[in-house]
mmCIF file of C-alpha atoms in Angstrom:
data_model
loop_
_atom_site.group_PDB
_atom_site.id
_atom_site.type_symbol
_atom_site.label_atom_id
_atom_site.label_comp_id
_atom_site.label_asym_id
_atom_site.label_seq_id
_atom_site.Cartn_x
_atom_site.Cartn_y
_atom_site.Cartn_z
ATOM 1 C CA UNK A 1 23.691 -5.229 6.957
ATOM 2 C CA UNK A 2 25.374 -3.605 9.767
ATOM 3 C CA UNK A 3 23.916 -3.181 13.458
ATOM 4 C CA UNK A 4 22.938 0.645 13.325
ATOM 5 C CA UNK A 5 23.461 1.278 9.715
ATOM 6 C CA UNK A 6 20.308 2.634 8.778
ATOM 7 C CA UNK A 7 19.810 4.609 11.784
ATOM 8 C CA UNK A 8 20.804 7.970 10.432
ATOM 9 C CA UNK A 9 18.319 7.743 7.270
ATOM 10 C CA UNK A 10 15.518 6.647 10.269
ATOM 11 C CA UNK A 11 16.145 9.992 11.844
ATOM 12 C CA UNK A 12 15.810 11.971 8.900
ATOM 13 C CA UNK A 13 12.654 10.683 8.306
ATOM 14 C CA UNK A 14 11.173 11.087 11.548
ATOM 15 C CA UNK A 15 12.309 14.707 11.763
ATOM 16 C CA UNK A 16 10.699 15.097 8.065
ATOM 17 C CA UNK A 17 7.902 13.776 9.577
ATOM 18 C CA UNK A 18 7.810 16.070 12.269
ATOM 19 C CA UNK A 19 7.866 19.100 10.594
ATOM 20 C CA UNK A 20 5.642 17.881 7.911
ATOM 21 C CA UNK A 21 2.548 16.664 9.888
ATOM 22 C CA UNK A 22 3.463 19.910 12.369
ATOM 23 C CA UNK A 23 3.285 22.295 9.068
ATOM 24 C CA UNK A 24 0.726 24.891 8.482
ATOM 25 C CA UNK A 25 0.248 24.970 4.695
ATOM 26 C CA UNK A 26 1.842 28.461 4.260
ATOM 27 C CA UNK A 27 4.922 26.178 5.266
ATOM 28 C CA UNK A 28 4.689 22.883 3.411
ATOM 29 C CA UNK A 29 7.475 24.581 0.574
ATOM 30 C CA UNK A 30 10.030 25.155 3.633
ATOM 31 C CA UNK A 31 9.535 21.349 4.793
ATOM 32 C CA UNK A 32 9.859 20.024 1.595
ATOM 33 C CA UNK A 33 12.742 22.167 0.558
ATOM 34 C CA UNK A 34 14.210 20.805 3.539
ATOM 35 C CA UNK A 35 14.430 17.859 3.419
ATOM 36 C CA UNK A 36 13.850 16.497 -0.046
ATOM 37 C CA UNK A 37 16.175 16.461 -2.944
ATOM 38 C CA UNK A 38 15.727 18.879 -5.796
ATOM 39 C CA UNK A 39 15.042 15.771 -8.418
ATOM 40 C CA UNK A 40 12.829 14.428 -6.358
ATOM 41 C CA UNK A 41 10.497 11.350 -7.962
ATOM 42 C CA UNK A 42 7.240 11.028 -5.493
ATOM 43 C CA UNK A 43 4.832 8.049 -7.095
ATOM 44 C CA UNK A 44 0.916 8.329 -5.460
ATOM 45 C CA UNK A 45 -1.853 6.513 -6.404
ATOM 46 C CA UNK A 46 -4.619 7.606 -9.242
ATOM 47 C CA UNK A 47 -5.277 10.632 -9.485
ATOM 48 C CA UNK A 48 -2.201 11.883 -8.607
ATOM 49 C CA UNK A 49 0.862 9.267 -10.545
ATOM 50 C CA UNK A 50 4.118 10.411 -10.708
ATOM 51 C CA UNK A 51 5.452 14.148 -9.730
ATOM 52 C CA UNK A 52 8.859 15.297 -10.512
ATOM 53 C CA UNK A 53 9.363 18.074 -7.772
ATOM 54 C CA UNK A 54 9.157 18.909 -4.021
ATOM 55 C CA UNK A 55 6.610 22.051 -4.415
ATOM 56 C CA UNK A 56 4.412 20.224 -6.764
ATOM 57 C CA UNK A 57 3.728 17.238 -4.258
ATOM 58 C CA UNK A 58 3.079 19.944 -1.377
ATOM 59 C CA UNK A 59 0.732 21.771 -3.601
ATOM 60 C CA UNK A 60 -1.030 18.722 -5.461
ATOM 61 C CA UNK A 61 -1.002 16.282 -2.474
ATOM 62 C CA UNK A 62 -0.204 17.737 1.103
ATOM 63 C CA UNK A 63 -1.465 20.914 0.942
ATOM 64 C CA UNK A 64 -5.276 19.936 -0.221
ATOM 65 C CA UNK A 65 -5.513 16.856 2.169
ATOM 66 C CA UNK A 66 -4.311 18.809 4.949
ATOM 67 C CA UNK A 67 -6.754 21.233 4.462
ATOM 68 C CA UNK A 68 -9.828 18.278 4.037
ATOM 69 C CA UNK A 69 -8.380 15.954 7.345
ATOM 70 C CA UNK A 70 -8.223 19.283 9.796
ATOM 71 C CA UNK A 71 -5.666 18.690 12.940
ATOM 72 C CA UNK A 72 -4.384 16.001 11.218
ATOM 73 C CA UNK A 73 -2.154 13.411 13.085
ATOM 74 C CA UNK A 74 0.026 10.150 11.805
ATOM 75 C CA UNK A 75 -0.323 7.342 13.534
ATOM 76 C CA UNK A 76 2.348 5.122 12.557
ATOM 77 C CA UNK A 77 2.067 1.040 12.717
ATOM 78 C CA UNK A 78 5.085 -0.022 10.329
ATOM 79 C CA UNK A 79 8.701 2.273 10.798
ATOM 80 C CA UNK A 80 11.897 0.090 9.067
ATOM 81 C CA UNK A 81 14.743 0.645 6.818
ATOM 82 C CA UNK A 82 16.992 -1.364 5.198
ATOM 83 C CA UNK A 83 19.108 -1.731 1.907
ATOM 84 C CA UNK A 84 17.173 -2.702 -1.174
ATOM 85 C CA UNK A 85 18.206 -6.318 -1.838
ATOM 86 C CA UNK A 86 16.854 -5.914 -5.654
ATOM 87 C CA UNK A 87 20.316 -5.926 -8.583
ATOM 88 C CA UNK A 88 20.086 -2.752 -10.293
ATOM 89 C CA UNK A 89 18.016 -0.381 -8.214
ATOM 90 C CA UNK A 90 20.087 -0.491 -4.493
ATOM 91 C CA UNK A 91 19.688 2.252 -2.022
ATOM 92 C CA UNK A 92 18.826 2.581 1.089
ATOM 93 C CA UNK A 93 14.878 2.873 2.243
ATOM 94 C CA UNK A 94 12.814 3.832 5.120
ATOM 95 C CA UNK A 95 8.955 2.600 5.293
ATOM 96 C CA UNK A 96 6.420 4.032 7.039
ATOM 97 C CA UNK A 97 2.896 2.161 7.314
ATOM 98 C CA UNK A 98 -0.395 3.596 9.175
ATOM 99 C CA UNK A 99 -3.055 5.685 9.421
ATOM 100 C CA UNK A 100 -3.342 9.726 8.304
ATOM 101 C CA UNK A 101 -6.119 10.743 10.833
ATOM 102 C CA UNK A 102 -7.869 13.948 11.104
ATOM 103 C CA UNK A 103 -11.130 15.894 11.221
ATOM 104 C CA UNK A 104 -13.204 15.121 7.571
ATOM 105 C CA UNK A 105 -14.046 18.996 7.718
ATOM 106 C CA UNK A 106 -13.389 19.789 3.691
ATOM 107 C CA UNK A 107 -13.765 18.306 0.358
ATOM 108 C CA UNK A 108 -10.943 16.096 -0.773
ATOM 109 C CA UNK A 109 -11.179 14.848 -4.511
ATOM 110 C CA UNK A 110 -14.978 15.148 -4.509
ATOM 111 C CA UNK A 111 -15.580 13.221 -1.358
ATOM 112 C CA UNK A 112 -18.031 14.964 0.575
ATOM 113 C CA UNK A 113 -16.862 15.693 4.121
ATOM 114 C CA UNK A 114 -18.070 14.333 6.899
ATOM 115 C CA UNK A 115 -17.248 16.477 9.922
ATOM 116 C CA UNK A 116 -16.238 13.284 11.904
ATOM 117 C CA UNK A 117 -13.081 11.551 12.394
ATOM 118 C CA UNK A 118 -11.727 9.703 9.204
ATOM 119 C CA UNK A 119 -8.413 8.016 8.440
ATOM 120 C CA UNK A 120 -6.521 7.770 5.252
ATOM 121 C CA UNK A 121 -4.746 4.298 5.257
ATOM 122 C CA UNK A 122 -1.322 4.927 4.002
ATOM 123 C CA UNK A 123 2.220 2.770 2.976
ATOM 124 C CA UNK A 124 5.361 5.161 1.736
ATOM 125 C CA UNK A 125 8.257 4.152 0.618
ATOM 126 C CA UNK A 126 11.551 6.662 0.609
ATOM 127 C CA UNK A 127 14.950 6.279 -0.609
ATOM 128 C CA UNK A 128 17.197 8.409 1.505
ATOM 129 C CA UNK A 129 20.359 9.608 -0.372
ATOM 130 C CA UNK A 130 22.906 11.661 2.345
ATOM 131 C CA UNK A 131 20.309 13.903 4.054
ATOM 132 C CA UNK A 132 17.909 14.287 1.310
ATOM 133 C CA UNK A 133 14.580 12.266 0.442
ATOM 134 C CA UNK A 134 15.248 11.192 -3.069
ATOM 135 C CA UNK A 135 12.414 9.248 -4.266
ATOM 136 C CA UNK A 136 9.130 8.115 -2.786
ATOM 137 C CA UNK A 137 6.001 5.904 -3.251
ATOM 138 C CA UNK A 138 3.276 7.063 -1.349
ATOM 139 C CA UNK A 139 0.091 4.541 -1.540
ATOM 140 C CA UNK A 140 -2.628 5.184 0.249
ATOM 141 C CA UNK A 141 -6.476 3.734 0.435
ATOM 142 C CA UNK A 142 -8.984 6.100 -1.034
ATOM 143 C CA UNK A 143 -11.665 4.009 -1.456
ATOM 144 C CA UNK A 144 -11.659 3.440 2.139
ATOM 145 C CA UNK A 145 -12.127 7.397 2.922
ATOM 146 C CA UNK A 146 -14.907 7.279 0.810
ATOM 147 C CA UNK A 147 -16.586 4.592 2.205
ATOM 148 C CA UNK A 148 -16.241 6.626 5.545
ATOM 149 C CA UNK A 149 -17.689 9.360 4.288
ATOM 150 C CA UNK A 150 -20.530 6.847 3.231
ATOM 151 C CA UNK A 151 -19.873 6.466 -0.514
ATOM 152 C CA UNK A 152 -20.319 2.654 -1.848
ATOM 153 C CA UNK A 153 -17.096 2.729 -4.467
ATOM 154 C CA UNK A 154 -17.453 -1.171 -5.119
ATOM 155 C CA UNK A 155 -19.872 -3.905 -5.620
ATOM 156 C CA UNK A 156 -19.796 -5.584 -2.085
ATOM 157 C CA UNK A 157 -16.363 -7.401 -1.474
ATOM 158 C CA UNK A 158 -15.230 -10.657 -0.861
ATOM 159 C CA UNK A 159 -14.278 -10.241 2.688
ATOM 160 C CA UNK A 160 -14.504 -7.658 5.371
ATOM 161 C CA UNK A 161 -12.600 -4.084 5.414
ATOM 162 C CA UNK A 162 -12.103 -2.258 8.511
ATOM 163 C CA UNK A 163 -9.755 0.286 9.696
ATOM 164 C CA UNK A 164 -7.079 -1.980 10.050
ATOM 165 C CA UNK A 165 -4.920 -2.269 13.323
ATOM 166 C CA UNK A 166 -1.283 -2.981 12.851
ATOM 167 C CA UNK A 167 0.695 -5.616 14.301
ATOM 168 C CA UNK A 168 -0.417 -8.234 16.954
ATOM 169 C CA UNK A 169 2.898 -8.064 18.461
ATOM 170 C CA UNK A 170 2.784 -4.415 18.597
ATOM 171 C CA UNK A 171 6.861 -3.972 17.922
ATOM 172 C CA UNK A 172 6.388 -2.682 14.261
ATOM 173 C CA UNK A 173 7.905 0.774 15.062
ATOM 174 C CA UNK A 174 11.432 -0.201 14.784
ATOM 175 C CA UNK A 175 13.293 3.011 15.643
ATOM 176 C CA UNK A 176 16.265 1.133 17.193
ATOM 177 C CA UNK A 177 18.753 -0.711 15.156
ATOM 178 C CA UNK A 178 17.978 -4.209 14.898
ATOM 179 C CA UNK A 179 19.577 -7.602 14.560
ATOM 180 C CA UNK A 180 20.263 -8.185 11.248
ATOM 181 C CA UNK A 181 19.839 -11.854 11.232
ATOM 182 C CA UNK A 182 16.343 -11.264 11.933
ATOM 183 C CA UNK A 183 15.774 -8.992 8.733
ATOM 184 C CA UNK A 184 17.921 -11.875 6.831
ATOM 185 C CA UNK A 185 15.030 -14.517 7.992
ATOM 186 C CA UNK A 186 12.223 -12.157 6.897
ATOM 187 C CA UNK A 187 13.389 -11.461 3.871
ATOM 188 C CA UNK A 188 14.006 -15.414 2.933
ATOM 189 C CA UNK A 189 10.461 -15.483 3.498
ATOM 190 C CA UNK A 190 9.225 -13.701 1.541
ATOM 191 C CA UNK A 191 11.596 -14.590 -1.134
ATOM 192 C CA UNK A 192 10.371 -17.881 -0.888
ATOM 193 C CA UNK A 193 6.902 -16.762 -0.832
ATOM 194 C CA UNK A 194 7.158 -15.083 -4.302
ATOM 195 C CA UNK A 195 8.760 -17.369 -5.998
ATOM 196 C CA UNK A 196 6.748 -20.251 -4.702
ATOM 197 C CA UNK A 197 3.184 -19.155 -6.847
ATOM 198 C CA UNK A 198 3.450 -22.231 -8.636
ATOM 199 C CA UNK A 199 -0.377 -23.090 -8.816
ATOM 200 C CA UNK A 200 -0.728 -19.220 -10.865
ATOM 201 C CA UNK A 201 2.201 -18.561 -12.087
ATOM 202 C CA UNK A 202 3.197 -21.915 -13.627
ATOM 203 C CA UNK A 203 -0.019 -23.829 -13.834
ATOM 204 C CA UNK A 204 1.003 -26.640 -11.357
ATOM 205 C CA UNK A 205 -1.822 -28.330 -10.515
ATOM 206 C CA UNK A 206 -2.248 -28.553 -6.689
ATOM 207 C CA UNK A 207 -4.887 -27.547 -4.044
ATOM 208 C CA UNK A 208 -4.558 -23.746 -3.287
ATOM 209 C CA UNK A 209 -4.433 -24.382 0.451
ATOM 210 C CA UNK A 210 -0.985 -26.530 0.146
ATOM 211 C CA UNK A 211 0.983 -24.123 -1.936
ATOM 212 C CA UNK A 212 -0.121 -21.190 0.734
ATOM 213 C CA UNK A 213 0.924 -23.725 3.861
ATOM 214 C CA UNK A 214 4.592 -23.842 2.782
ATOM 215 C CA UNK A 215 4.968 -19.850 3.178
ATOM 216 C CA UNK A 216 2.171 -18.665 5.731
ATOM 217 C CA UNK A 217 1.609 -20.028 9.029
ATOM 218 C CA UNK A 218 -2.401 -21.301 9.647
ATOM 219 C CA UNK A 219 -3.342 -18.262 11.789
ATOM 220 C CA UNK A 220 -2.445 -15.712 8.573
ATOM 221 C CA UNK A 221 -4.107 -12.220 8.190
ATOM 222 C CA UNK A 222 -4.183 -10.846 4.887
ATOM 223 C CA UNK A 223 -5.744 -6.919 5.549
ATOM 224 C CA UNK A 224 -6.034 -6.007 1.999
ATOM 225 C CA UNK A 225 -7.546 -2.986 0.472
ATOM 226 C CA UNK A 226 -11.178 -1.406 0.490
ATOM 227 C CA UNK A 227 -13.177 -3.327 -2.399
ATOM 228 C CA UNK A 228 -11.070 -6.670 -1.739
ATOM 229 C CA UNK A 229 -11.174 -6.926 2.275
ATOM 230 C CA UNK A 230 -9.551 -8.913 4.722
ATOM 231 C CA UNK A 231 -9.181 -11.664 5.699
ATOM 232 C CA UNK A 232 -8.286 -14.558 8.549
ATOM 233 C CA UNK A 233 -6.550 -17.906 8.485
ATOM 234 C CA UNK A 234 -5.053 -19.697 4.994
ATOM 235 C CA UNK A 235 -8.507 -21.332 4.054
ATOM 236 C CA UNK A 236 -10.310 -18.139 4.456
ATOM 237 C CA UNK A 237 -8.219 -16.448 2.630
ATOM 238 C CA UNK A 238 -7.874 -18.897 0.001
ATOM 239 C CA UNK A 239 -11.483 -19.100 -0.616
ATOM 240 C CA UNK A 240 -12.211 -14.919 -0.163
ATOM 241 C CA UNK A 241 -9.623 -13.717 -1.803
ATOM 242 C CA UNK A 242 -6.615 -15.578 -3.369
ATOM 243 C CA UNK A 243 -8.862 -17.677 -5.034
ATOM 244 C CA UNK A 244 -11.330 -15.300 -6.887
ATOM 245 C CA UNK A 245 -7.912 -13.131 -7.760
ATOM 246 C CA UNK A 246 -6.343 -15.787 -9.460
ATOM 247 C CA UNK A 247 -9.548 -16.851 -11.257
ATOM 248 C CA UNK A 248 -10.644 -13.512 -11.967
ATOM 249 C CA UNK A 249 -7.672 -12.348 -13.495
ATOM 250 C CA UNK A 250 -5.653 -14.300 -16.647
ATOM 251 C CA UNK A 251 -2.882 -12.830 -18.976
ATOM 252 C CA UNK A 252 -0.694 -12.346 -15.811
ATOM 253 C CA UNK A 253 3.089 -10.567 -16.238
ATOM 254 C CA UNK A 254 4.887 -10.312 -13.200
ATOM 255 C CA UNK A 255 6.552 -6.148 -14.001
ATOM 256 C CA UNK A 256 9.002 -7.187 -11.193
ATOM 257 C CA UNK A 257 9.696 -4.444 -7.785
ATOM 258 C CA UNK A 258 11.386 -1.116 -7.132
ATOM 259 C CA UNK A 259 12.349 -2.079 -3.895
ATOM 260 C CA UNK A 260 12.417 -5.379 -1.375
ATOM 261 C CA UNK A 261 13.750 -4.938 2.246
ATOM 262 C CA UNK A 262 13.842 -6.355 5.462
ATOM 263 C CA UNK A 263 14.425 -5.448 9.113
ATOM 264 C CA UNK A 264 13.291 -7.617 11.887
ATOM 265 C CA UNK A 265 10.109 -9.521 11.553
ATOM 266 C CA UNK A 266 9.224 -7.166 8.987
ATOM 267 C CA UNK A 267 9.716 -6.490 5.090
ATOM 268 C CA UNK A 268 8.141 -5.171 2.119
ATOM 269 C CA UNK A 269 8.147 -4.586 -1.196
ATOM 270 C CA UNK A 270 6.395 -2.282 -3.853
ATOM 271 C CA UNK A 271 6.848 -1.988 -7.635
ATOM 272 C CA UNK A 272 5.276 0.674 -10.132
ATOM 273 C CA UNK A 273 3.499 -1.712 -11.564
ATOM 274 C CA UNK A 274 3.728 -4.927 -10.226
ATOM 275 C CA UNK A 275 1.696 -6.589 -12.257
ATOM 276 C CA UNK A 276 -0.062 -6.402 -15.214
ATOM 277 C CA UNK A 277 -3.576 -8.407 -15.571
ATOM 278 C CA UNK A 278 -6.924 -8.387 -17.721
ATOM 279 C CA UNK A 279 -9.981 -9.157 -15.909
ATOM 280 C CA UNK A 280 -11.644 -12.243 -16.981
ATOM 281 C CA UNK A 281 -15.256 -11.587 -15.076
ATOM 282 C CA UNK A 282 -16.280 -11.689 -11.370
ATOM 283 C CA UNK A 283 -12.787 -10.213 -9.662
ATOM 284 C CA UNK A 284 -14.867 -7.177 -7.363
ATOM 285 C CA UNK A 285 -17.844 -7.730 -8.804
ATOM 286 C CA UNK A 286 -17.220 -6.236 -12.243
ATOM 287 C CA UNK A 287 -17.121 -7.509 -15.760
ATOM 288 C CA UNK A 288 -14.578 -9.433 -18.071
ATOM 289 C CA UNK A 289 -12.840 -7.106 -20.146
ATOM 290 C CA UNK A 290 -10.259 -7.245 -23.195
ATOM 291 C CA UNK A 291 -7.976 -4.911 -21.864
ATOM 292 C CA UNK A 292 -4.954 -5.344 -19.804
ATOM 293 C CA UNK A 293 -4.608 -3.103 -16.566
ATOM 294 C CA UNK A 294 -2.048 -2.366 -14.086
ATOM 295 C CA UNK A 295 -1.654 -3.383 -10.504
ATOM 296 C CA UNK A 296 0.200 -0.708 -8.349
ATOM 297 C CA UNK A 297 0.737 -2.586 -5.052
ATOM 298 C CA UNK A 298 2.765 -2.527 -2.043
ATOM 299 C CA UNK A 299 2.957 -5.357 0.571
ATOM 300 C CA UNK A 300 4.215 -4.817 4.001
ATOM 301 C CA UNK A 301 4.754 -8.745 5.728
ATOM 302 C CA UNK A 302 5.325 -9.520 9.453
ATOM 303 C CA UNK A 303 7.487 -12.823 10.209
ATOM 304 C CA UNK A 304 6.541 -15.738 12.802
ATOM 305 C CA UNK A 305 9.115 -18.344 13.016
ATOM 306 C CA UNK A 306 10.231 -19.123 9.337
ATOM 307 C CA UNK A 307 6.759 -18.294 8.105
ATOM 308 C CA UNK A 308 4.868 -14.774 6.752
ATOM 309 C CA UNK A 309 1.441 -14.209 9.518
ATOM 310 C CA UNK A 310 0.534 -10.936 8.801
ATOM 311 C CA UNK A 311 0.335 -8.670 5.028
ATOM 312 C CA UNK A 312 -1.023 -5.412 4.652
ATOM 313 C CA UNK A 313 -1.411 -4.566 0.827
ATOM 314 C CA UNK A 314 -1.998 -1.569 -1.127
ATOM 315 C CA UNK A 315 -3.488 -1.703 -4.861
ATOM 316 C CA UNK A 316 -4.084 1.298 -6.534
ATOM 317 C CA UNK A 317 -7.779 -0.341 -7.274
ATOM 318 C CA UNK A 318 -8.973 3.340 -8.895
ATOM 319 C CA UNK A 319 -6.213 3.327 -11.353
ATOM 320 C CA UNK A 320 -6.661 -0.463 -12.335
ATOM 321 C CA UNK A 321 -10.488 0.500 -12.917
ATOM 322 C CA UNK A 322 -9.404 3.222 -14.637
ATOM 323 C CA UNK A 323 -7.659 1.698 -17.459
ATOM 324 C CA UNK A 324 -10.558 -0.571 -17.804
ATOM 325 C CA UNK A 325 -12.447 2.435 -18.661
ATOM 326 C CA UNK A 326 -14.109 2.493 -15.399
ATOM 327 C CA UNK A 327 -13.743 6.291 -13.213
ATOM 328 C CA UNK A 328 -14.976 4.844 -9.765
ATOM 329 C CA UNK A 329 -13.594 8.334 -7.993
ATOM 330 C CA UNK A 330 -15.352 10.193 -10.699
ATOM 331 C CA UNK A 331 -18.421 7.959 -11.081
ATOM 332 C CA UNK A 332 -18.743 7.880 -7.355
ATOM 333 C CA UNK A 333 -18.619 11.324 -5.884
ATOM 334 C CA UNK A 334 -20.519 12.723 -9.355
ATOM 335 C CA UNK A 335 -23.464 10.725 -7.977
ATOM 336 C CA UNK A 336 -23.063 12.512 -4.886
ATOM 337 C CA UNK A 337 -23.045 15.847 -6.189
ATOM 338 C CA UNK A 338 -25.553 15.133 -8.556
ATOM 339 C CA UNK A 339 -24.024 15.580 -11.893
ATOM 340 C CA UNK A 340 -24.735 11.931 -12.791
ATOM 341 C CA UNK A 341 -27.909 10.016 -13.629
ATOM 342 C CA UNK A 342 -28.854 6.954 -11.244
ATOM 343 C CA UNK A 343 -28.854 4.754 -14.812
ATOM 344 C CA UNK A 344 -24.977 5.990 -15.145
ATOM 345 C CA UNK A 345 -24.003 5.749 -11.712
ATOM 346 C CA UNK A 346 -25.133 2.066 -10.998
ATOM 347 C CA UNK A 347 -23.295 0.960 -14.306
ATOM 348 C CA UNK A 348 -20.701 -1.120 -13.453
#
């Protein structure tokens, strides 16, 4: 990794942005024709999957949330890039990781509007080929907007979600090139970390706490999604949320990532799925099932020393549900609107 060798697929990202979030929606088809690559593959969580072309993720995505979250603005936490380290996939890829903010002024997916300030938690992903956007995963929290908007999605979780803040060291927005040695520690890291889930993966029997100590440092913050929570320090999160996941959930295949970079003290990762798990009773509150489902996630790490201290993780929690049988978007804003019974509604 060369000093300044992802700096010309930073800037074309940050322009996209700029024309993007400054687009009326009479315009979103000029932006995207832009700057994004005619066989474009964009990847969004349930409801929206996979979408093969530039116009169809203006129309399907931008172009309705822009019109629910009025004067909407991005407020950016996470800005890297960095060569994907994974044999086979390669490329290089820019990640963005914040907040979509705006004015809750019209539906959006059946969630009633709220006329008040709401923000979209978001993660994307983009592989930038010459000066076009080739391929993107864009996660973002839903369940969160609709718990703004006052909608109970999930049985109460395991620890607490907020709108989370980025960074404590507030240097996530790496514009300028950085040293590579840096993104060569973080990525070690987190190497480390994934292949060190010995007490899950292989059965190794050994208190949770002392597998998490040799990859996170004692002051960790895990700010996972709405329904899950986050949570503070490696006991904490060991007993609110590592824990009940790994009990929760049995016939565990690792699907393996898309992507894995570095740059700085931060990295990341996402795959499409991740992981593939069947609930066993209790993980979120809902019921054991027979029927594997799949774990859409991204994770977005921030380095101290030679440990990870901060994560920020997307699941794609509605389409996991989903598979299970269980619509939670559907089953949650129907109530809403009225076109469910209580009975139906409070099924879990």
């Amino acid at each position: 990794m060369g000093v300044g060798l992802f700096q010309a697929e930073k800037q074309l990202v940050r322009d996209y942005y700029a024309q993007l979030d400054a687009a009326v929606p009479t315009a979103l088809d000029q932006v995207q024709d832009r700057f994004v690559a005619a066989d474009y593959l964009w990847r969004g969580f349930h409801p929206f999957h996979e979408i093969r072309s530039a116009g169809a993720v203006a129309e399907a995505f931008w172009l309705p949330l822009k019109t629910a979250l009025t004067s909407m603005q991005r407020r950016m936490d996470v800005f890297m890039a960095g060569q994907n380290t994974l044999e086979g996939h390669g490329g290089v890829w820019v990640v963005s990781m914040g907040h979509l903010m705006g004015l809750f002024d019209h539906p959006w997916l059946g969630i009633p509007p709220t006329g008040k300030m709401a923000m979209l938690r978001y993660c994307e992903f983009h592989r930038v080929v010459g000066d076009k956007i080739a391929e993107t995963a864009m996660f973002f929290d839903i369940p969160h907007l609709m718990m703004q908007a006052g909608l109970q999605p999930f049985p109460p979780q395991t620890a607490a979600h907020l709108v989370q803040p980025g960074p404590m060291t507030h240097d996530g927005l790496m514009y300028d090139a950085q040293d590579p040695e840096q993104g060569r520690k973080t990525l070690a890291a987190i190497d480390h970390m994934v292949n060190d889930i010995k007490t899950w993966r292989d059965g190794i029997q050994e208190p949770l706490v002392e597998e998490l100590r040799r990859s996170w440092n004692e002051d960790m913050i895990w700010w996972g999604p709405a329904g899950i929570g986050a949570t503070y320090t490696i006991e904490r999160y060991a007993r609110q949320h590592s824990g009940p996941f790994r009990v929760g959930l049995t016939d565990r295949t690792f699907n393996g990532h898309i992507c894995r970079i570095a740059e700085g003290h931060f990295g990341g990762f996402f795959g499409w799925p991740n992981l593939t798990l069947t609930p066993s009773g209790g993980f979120m509150g809902m019921p054991a099932t027979n029927t594997p489902g799949d774990m859409r996630v991204i994770d977005i790490y921030r380095r101290d020393g030679d440990k990870l201290t901060e994560n920020w993780i997307f699941i794609d929690l509605l389409h996991f549900w989903n598979m299970q049988g269980i619509d939670i978007l559907a089953r949650t804003t129907n109530i809403v609107s009225g076109h469910e019974t209580g009975a139906q509604g409070n099924k879990p």
